[in-house]
Tab-separated table of C-alpha atoms in Angstrom:
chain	number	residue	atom	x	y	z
C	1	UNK	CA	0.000	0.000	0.000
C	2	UNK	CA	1.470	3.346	-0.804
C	3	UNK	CA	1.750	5.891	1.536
C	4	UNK	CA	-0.698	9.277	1.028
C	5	UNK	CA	1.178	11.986	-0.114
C	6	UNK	CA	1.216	15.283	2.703
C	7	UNK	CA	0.674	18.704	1.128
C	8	UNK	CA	3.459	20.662	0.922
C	9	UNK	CA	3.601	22.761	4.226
C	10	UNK	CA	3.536	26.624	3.900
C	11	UNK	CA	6.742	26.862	6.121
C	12	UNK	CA	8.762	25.215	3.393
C	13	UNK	CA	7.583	27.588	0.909
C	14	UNK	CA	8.580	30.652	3.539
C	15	UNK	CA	12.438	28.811	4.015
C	16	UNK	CA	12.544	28.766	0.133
C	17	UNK	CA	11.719	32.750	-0.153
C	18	UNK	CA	13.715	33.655	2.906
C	19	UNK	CA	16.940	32.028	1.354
C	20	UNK	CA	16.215	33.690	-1.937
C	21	UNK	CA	15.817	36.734	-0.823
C	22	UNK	CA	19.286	36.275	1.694
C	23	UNK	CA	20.934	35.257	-1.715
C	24	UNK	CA	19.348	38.045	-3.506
C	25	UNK	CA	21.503	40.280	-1.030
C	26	UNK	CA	24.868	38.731	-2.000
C	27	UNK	CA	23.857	40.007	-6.194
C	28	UNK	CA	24.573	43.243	-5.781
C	29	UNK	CA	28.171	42.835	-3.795
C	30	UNK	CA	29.056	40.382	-6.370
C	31	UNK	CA	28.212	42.277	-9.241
C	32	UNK	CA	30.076	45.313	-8.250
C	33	UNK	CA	33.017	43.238	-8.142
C	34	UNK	CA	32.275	42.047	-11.317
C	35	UNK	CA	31.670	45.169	-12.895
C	36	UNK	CA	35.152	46.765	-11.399
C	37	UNK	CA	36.993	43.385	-12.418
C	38	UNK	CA	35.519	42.930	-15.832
C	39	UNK	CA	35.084	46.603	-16.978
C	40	UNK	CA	31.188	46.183	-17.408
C	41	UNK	CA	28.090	48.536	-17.298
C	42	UNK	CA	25.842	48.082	-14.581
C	43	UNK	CA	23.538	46.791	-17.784
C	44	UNK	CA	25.882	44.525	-18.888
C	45	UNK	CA	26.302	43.216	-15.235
C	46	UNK	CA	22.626	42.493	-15.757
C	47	UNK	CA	22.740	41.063	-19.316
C	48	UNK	CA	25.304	38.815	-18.273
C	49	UNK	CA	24.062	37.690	-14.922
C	50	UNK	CA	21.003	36.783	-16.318
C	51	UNK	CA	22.226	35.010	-19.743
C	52	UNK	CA	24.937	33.108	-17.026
C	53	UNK	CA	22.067	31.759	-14.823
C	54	UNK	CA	20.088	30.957	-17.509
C	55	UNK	CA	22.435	28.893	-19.452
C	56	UNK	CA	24.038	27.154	-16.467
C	57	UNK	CA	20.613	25.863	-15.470
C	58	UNK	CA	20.658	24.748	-18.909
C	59	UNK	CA	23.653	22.727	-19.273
C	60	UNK	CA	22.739	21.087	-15.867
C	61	UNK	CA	18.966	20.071	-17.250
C	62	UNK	CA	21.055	18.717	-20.524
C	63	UNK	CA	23.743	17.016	-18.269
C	64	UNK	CA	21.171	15.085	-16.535
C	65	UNK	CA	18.800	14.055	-18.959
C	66	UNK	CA	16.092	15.873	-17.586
C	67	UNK	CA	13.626	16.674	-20.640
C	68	UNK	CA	13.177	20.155	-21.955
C	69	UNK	CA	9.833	21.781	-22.144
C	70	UNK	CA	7.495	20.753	-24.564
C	71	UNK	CA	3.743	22.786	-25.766
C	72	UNK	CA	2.938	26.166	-26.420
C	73	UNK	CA	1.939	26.674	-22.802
C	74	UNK	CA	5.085	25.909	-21.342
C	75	UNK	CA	7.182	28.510	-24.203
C	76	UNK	CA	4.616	30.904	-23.745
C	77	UNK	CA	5.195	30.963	-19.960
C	78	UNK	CA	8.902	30.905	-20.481
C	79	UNK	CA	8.991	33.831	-23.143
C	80	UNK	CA	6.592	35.909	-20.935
C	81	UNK	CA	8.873	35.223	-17.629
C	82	UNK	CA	11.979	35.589	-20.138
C	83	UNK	CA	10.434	39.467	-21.123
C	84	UNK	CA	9.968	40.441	-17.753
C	85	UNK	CA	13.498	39.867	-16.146
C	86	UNK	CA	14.730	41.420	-18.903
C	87	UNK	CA	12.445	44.453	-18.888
C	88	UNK	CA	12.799	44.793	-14.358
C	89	UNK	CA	16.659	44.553	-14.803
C	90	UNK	CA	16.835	47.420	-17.797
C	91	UNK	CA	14.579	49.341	-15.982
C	92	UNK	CA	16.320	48.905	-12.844
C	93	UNK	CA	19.631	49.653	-14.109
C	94	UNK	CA	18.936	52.760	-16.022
C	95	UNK	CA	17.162	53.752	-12.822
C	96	UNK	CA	20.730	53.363	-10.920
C	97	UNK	CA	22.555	54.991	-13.668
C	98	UNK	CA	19.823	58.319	-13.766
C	99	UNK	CA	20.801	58.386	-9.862
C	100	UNK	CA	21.863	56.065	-7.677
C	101	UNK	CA	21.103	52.286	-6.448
C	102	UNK	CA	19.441	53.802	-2.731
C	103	UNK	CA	16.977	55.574	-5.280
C	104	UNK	CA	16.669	52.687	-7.760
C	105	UNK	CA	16.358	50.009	-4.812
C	106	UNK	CA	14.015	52.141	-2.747
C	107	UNK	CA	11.695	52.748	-5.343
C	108	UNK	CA	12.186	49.608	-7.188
C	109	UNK	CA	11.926	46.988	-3.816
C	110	UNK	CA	9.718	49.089	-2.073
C	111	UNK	CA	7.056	49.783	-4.622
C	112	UNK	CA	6.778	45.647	-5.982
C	113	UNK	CA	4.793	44.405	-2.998
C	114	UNK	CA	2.263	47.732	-2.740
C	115	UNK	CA	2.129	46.567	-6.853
C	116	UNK	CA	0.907	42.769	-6.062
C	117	UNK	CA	-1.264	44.564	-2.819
C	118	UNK	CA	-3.402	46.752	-5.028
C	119	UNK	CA	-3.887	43.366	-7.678
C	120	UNK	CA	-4.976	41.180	-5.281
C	121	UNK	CA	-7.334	44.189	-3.772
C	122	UNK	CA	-8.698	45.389	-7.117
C	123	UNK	CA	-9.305	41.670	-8.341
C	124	UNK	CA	-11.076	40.468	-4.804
C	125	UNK	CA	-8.820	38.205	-4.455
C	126	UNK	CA	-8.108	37.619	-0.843
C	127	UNK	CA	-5.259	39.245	1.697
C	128	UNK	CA	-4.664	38.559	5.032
C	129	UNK	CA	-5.858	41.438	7.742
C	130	UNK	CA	-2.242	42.405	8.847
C	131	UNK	CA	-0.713	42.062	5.317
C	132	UNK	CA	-1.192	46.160	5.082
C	133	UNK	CA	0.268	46.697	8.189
C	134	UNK	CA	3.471	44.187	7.388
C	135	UNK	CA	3.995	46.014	3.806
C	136	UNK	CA	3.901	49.375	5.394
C	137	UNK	CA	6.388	48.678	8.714
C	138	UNK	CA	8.198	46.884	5.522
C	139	UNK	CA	8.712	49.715	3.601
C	140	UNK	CA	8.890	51.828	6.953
C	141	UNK	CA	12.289	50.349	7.686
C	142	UNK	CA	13.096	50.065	4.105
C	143	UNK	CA	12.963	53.707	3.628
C	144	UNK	CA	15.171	54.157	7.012
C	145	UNK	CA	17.771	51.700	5.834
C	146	UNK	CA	18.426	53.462	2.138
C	147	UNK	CA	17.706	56.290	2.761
C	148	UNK	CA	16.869	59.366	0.305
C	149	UNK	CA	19.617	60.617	-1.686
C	150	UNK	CA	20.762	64.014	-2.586
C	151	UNK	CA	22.463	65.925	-4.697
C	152	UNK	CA	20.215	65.153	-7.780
C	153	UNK	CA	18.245	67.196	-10.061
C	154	UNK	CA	14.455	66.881	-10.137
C	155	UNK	CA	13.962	65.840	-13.618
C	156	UNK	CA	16.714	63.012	-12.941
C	157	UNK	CA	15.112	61.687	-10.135
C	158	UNK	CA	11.455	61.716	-11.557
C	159	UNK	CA	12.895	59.851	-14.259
C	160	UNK	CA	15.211	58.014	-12.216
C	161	UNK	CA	11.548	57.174	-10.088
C	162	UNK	CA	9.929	56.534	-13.426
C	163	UNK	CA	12.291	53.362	-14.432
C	164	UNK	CA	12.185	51.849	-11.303
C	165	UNK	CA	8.215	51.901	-11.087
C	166	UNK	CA	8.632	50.198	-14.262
C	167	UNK	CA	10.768	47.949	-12.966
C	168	UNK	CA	8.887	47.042	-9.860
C	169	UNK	CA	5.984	46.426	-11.842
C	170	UNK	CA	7.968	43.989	-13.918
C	171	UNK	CA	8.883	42.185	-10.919
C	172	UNK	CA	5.485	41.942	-9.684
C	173	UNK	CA	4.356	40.772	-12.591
C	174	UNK	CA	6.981	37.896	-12.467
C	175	UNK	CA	5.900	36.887	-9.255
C	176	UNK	CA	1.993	37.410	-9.880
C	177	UNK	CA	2.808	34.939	-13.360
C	178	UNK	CA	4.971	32.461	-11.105
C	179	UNK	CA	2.271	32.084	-8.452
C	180	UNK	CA	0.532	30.184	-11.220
C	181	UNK	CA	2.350	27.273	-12.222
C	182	UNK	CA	2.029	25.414	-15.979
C	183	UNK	CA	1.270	21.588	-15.885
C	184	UNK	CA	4.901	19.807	-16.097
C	185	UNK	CA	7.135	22.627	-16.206
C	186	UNK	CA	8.813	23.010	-12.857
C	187	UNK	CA	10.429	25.761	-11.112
C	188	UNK	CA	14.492	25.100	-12.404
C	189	UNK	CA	13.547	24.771	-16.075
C	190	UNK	CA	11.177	27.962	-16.288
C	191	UNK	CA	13.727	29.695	-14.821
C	192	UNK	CA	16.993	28.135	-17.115
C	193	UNK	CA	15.402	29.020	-20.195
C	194	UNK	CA	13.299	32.029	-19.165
C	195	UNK	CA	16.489	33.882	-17.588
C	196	UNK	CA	18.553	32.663	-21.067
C	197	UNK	CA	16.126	34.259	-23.249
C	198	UNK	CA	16.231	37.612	-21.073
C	199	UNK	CA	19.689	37.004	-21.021
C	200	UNK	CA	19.957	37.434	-24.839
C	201	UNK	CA	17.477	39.959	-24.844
C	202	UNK	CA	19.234	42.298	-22.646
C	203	UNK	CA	23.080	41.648	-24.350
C	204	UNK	CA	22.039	43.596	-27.670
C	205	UNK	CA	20.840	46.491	-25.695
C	206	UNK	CA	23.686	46.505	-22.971
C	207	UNK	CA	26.530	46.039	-26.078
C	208	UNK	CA	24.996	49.348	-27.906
C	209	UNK	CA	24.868	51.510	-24.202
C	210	UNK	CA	27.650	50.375	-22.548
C	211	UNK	CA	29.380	47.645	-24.811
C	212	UNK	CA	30.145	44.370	-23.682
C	213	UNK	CA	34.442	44.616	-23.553
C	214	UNK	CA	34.714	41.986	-21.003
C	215	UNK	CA	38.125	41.719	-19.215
C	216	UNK	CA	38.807	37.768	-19.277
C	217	UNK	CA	40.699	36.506	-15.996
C	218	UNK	CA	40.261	33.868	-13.583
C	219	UNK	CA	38.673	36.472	-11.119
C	220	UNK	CA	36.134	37.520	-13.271
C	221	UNK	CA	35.437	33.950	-14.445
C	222	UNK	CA	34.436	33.203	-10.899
C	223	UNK	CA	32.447	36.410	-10.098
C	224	UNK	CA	30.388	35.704	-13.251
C	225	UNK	CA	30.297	31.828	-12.023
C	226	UNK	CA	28.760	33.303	-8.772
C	227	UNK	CA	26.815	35.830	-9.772
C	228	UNK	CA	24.840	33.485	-12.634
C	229	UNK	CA	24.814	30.804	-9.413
C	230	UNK	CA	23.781	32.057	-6.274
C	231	UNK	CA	21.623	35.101	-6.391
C	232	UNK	CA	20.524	34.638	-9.597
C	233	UNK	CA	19.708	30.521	-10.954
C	234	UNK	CA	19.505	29.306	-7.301
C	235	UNK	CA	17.630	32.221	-5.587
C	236	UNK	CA	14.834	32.525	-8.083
C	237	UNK	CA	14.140	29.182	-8.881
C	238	UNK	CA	13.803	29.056	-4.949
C	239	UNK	CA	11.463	32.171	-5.402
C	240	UNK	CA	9.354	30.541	-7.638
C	241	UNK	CA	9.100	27.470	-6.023
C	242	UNK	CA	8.383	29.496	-3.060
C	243	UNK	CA	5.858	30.888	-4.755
C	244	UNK	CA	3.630	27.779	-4.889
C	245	UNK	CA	3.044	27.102	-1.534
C	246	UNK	CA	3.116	31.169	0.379
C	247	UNK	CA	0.870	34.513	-0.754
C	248	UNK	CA	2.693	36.376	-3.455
C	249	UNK	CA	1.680	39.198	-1.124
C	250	UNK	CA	4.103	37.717	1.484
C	251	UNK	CA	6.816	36.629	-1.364
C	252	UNK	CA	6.633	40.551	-2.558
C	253	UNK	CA	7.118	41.607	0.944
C	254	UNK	CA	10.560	39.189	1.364
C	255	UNK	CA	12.167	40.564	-1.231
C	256	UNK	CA	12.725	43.229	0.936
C	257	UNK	CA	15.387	40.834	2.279
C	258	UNK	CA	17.432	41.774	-0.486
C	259	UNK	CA	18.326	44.773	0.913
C	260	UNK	CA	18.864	44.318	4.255
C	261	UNK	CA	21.505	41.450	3.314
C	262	UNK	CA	23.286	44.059	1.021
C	263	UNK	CA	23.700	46.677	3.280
C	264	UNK	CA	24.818	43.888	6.179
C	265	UNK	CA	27.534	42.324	3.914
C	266	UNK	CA	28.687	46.019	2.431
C	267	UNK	CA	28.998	46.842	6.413
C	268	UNK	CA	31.003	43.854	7.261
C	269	UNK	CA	32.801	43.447	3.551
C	270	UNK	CA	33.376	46.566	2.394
C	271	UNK	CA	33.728	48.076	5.906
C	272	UNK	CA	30.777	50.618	5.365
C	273	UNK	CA	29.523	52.272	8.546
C	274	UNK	CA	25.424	51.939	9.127
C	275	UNK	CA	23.902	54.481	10.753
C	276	UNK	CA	21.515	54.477	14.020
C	277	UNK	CA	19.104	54.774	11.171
C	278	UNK	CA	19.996	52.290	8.767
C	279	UNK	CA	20.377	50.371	12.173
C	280	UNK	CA	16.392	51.322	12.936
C	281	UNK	CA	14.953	50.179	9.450
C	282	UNK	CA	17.011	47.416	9.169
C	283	UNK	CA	15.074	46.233	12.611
């Protein structure tokens, strides 16, 4: 007699979103690295972290004779998830480059979740009583820990605002798509061949901004190895496997993890003193 399968439990599905967004956290150190390393754009950063994850994930579906996706739904999904990254990270990055990244992030982390909020309120779907109250202590402390910038004019940071909106809605449109899974395509393959095709979307567009004049080296090998690993083809296929089992309201809200482990590691790696109010809104 077999043995009934158990429902997944919601708490796995939190672990799975938590470690994403921790992971998330270590993207931005290591592509800073990469960028000062390899000579890259912040947009090629993004063309190339995205095309690495993607085709790693690839290579490791080949490698062990797991099947590729088959039917139209399955492409569809994976060209519309494959269009998003690579609109959130264009937007996000021309965002930075209009500013800064404690504008970009601030706008761009803090506005996703208030995004997936007002869907689920406009289409009756249903959100838990304190879920207002999290996203707003959430974006309380986010707000504390980034902090406003200065220095700016105000067309550059209304347009610097503009792209990241853009880009948070991209993201929230990823996770609003993800929270609805296709019949036999799993989390690791939508997100292999999804983050390849946004991959190659973004390259053309990053080689005619910024160019693409990689440095080779055995540094920037593994920085690109990390960055394509880590935060990017392990944390989101966690993310959307997260995604199946916990709210996309409270998946939105993690991704404020991101961050939080950012400014943490910057403190501790790159030696960069938080304030009492950082210190406040990171609590």
């Amino acid at each position: 007699m077999r043995p009934a399968m158990t429902e997944p439990r919601p708490g796995t599905g939190l672990l799975y979103l938590i470690t994403s967004g921790l992971l998330w956290g270590t993207g931005g150190l290591t592509g800073s690295l990469l960028s000062r390393v390899a000579g890259l754009s912040a947009l090629s950063v993004a063309a190339c972290r995205l095309t690495a994850g993607g085709v790693l994930i690839v290579i490791f579906l080949t490698v062990t004779g797991r099947r590729w996706p088959a039917g139209r739904a399955a492409w569809s999904r994976i060209a519309v998830i494959g269009v998003l990254a690579a609109l959130y990270q264009s937007c996000y990055f021309i965002a930075v480059a209009l500013t800064s990244v404690a504008l970009a992030t601030l706008v761009t982390i803090g506005t996703a979740p208030v995004i997936v909020l007002g869907v689920f309120w406009v289409t009756g779907r249903r959100v838990g009583r304190l879920a207002p109250v999290a996203a707003c202590l959430a974006l309380t402390g986010l707000g504390l820990l980034v902090g406003l910038p200065s220095g700016f004019s105000q067309t550059a940071v209304l347009a610097s605002a503009g792209m990241a909106v853009l880009a948070a809605a991209g993201f929230a449109a990823v996770t609003l798509t993800g929270a609805r899974p296709v019949p036999g395509l799993d989390d690791l393959t939508v997100t292999g061949f999804g983050f390849a095709l946004g991959g190659l979307i973004l390259l053309p567009l990053a080689a005619a901004t910024g160019g693409l004049s990689f440095r080779p080296g055995l540094e920037a090998a593994g920085l690109l190895l990390a960055l394509g690993t880590g935060p990017t083809a392990v944390a989101y296929t966690l993310y959307f496997r997260g995604l199946r089992r916990v709210a996309a309201t409270t998946a939105a809200l993690l991704t404020l993890l991101e961050p939080l482990t950012g400014t943490v590691l910057a403190a501790f790696v790159l030696g960069q003193r938080l304030s009492a109010t950082g210190m406040a809104g990171a609590a």
